[in-house]
């Protein structure tokens, strides 16, 4: 009898999530890219945009999995991040996560009403941001704790 053969197979590498980072500050975009590249190898920043028009064009050209989106952006009709989300409804495979310094209720509710799946502030840690991206990509919601209340109140769940 010959000995039983076993074949060792390594698990297939997890698919990388493709991200578009949208912010009007180059330093913020570079920092997000550097932090995610260093600490979240499953997340790949495939492009950056600095304004409404650039963001909409990049979403349509690249169809990223998740767009990390500042809510205050130059260009367009003045609607910022909410305008980007609304203009990209024809990209159903792309999900939006607002990443902003603003924690104003109007900003949070506006971008969520437009179709974003979450909203986190720029005070978030890299690990928490990476987790929020993964959750949004999976179809779940992600919010900085204090901001979730704004959304619940706005939609009558509070």
Short mmCIF file of C-alpha atoms in Angstrom, two decimals:
data_model
loop_
_atom_site.label_atom_id
_atom_site.label_comp_id
_atom_site.label_asym_id
_atom_site.label_seq_id
_atom_site.Cartn_x
_atom_site.Cartn_y
_atom_site.Cartn_z
CA UNK A 1 0.00 0.00 0.00
CA UNK A 2 1.19 3.42 -0.78
CA UNK A 3 0.94 6.15 1.81
CA UNK A 4 -1.97 8.52 1.48
CA UNK A 5 -1.11 11.71 -0.29
CA UNK A 6 -2.15 15.01 1.09
CA UNK A 7 -2.02 18.18 -0.84
CA UNK A 8 -1.59 21.41 1.02
CA UNK A 9 -3.35 24.35 -0.52
CA UNK A 10 -3.04 27.85 0.75
CA UNK A 11 -6.29 29.73 1.03
CA UNK A 12 -6.98 31.99 -1.87
CA UNK A 13 -6.07 35.58 -1.13
CA UNK A 14 -9.06 37.68 -0.19
CA UNK A 15 -10.23 40.01 -2.88
CA UNK A 16 -9.02 43.53 -2.33
CA UNK A 17 -11.60 46.26 -1.99
CA UNK A 18 -11.03 49.08 -4.47
CA UNK A 19 -11.38 52.59 -3.03
CA UNK A 20 -11.71 56.08 -4.41
CA UNK A 21 -10.67 58.80 -1.94
CA UNK A 22 -12.42 62.14 -2.48
CA UNK A 23 -11.29 65.19 -0.55
CA UNK A 24 -10.40 68.72 -1.61
CA UNK A 25 -7.21 68.63 0.48
CA UNK A 26 -4.28 66.77 -1.09
CA UNK A 27 -2.70 66.18 2.30
CA UNK A 28 -5.82 64.40 3.57
CA UNK A 29 -5.98 62.22 0.46
CA UNK A 30 -2.30 61.33 0.77
CA UNK A 31 -2.66 60.57 4.47
CA UNK A 32 -5.67 58.30 3.98
CA UNK A 33 -3.85 56.48 1.16
CA UNK A 34 -0.66 56.05 3.22
CA UNK A 35 -2.47 54.88 6.36
CA UNK A 36 -4.67 52.36 4.56
CA UNK A 37 -1.78 51.07 2.44
CA UNK A 38 0.34 50.52 5.54
CA UNK A 39 -2.32 49.06 7.82
CA UNK A 40 -5.07 47.54 5.67
CA UNK A 41 -3.57 45.51 2.82
CA UNK A 42 -7.03 44.32 1.74
CA UNK A 43 -7.97 47.90 0.82
CA UNK A 44 -6.53 49.43 -2.33
CA UNK A 45 -6.81 53.12 -3.14
CA UNK A 46 -7.20 53.06 -6.92
CA UNK A 47 -7.72 56.79 -7.43
CA UNK A 48 -8.28 60.15 -5.81
CA UNK A 49 -10.47 63.12 -6.67
CA UNK A 50 -10.61 66.66 -5.33
CA UNK A 51 -13.98 67.99 -6.45
CA UNK A 52 -17.51 67.00 -7.42
CA UNK A 53 -16.81 66.66 -11.15
CA UNK A 54 -13.64 64.62 -10.62
CA UNK A 55 -15.37 62.32 -8.16
CA UNK A 56 -18.34 61.65 -10.43
CA UNK A 57 -16.04 61.01 -13.41
CA UNK A 58 -13.83 58.64 -11.38
CA UNK A 59 -16.79 56.66 -10.07
CA UNK A 60 -18.16 56.20 -13.58
CA UNK A 61 -14.77 55.32 -15.07
CA UNK A 62 -13.46 53.03 -12.33
CA UNK A 63 -16.53 51.65 -10.52
CA UNK A 64 -14.72 51.39 -7.16
CA UNK A 65 -16.21 49.26 -4.41
CA UNK A 66 -16.26 52.12 -1.90
CA UNK A 67 -15.87 55.87 -2.17
CA UNK A 68 -14.47 57.63 0.89
CA UNK A 69 -16.11 60.99 0.46
CA UNK A 70 -15.71 64.36 2.11
CA UNK A 71 -19.07 66.14 2.37
CA UNK A 72 -17.75 69.63 1.60
CA UNK A 73 -16.33 69.66 -1.92
CA UNK A 74 -15.85 72.38 -4.51
CA UNK A 75 -17.54 72.20 -7.87
CA UNK A 76 -20.83 70.92 -9.10
CA UNK A 77 -23.95 72.77 -8.07
CA UNK A 78 -22.73 73.27 -4.50
CA UNK A 79 -24.10 70.00 -3.13
CA UNK A 80 -20.70 68.54 -2.22
CA UNK A 81 -20.60 64.89 -1.25
CA UNK A 82 -24.37 64.47 -1.39
CA UNK A 83 -24.29 65.69 -4.99
CA UNK A 84 -21.63 63.09 -5.85
CA UNK A 85 -23.67 60.28 -4.34
CA UNK A 86 -26.83 61.37 -6.15
CA UNK A 87 -24.99 61.70 -9.47
CA UNK A 88 -23.66 58.16 -9.16
CA UNK A 89 -26.90 56.27 -8.59
CA UNK A 90 -26.24 54.56 -11.92
CA UNK A 91 -23.20 52.83 -10.37
CA UNK A 92 -25.05 50.35 -8.14
CA UNK A 93 -21.95 48.33 -7.22
CA UNK A 94 -20.30 51.37 -5.67
CA UNK A 95 -21.04 52.29 -2.07
CA UNK A 96 -20.30 55.59 -0.33
CA UNK A 97 -18.85 56.29 3.09
CA UNK A 98 -18.63 59.93 4.13
CA UNK A 99 -15.35 60.85 5.83
CA UNK A 100 -15.55 64.40 7.07
CA UNK A 101 -14.39 66.79 9.75
CA UNK A 102 -18.01 67.94 10.05
CA UNK A 103 -20.27 66.38 12.60
CA UNK A 104 -23.20 68.69 11.82
CA UNK A 105 -26.57 66.95 11.68
CA UNK A 106 -27.46 68.59 8.34
CA UNK A 107 -24.27 67.24 6.72
CA UNK A 108 -24.81 63.74 8.09
CA UNK A 109 -28.47 63.52 7.14
CA UNK A 110 -27.94 65.13 3.72
CA UNK A 111 -25.37 62.62 2.51
CA UNK A 112 -27.29 59.66 3.97
CA UNK A 113 -30.50 60.83 2.27
CA UNK A 114 -28.53 60.98 -0.99
CA UNK A 115 -27.61 57.30 -0.57
CA UNK A 116 -24.37 57.01 1.41
CA UNK A 117 -24.13 53.92 3.64
CA UNK A 118 -22.26 55.60 6.47
CA UNK A 119 -20.60 58.64 7.91
CA UNK A 120 -17.48 58.82 10.05
CA UNK A 121 -15.46 61.78 11.20
CA UNK A 122 -11.79 62.35 10.44
CA UNK A 123 -10.98 61.77 14.12
CA UNK A 124 -11.44 58.03 13.43
CA UNK A 125 -8.50 55.65 13.86
CA UNK A 126 -7.07 53.88 10.83
CA UNK A 127 -8.23 50.50 12.12
CA UNK A 128 -11.77 51.78 12.66
CA UNK A 129 -11.81 53.45 9.23
CA UNK A 130 -10.70 50.22 7.56
CA UNK A 131 -13.43 48.33 9.42
CA UNK A 132 -16.04 50.93 8.40
CA UNK A 133 -14.97 50.58 4.75
CA UNK A 134 -15.31 46.80 4.95
CA UNK A 135 -18.76 47.06 6.55
CA UNK A 136 -20.02 49.53 3.94
CA UNK A 137 -18.61 47.36 1.12
CA UNK A 138 -20.57 44.43 2.56
CA UNK A 139 -23.78 46.48 2.47
CA UNK A 140 -23.91 47.35 6.16
CA UNK A 141 -24.01 50.84 7.65
CA UNK A 142 -21.12 52.47 9.50
CA UNK A 143 -21.32 55.56 11.68
CA UNK A 144 -19.25 57.33 14.27
CA UNK A 145 -21.27 56.66 17.44
CA UNK A 146 -22.63 60.16 18.04
CA UNK A 147 -23.69 60.58 14.42
CA UNK A 148 -25.97 57.56 14.24
CA UNK A 149 -28.47 59.40 16.44
CA UNK A 150 -28.83 62.16 13.83
CA UNK A 151 -29.83 59.61 11.23
CA UNK A 152 -32.26 57.83 13.54
CA UNK A 153 -33.88 61.14 14.45
CA UNK A 154 -34.10 62.26 10.82
CA UNK A 155 -35.79 59.06 9.73
CA UNK A 156 -38.18 58.89 12.67
CA UNK A 157 -36.60 55.99 14.46
CA UNK A 158 -35.68 57.94 17.60
#
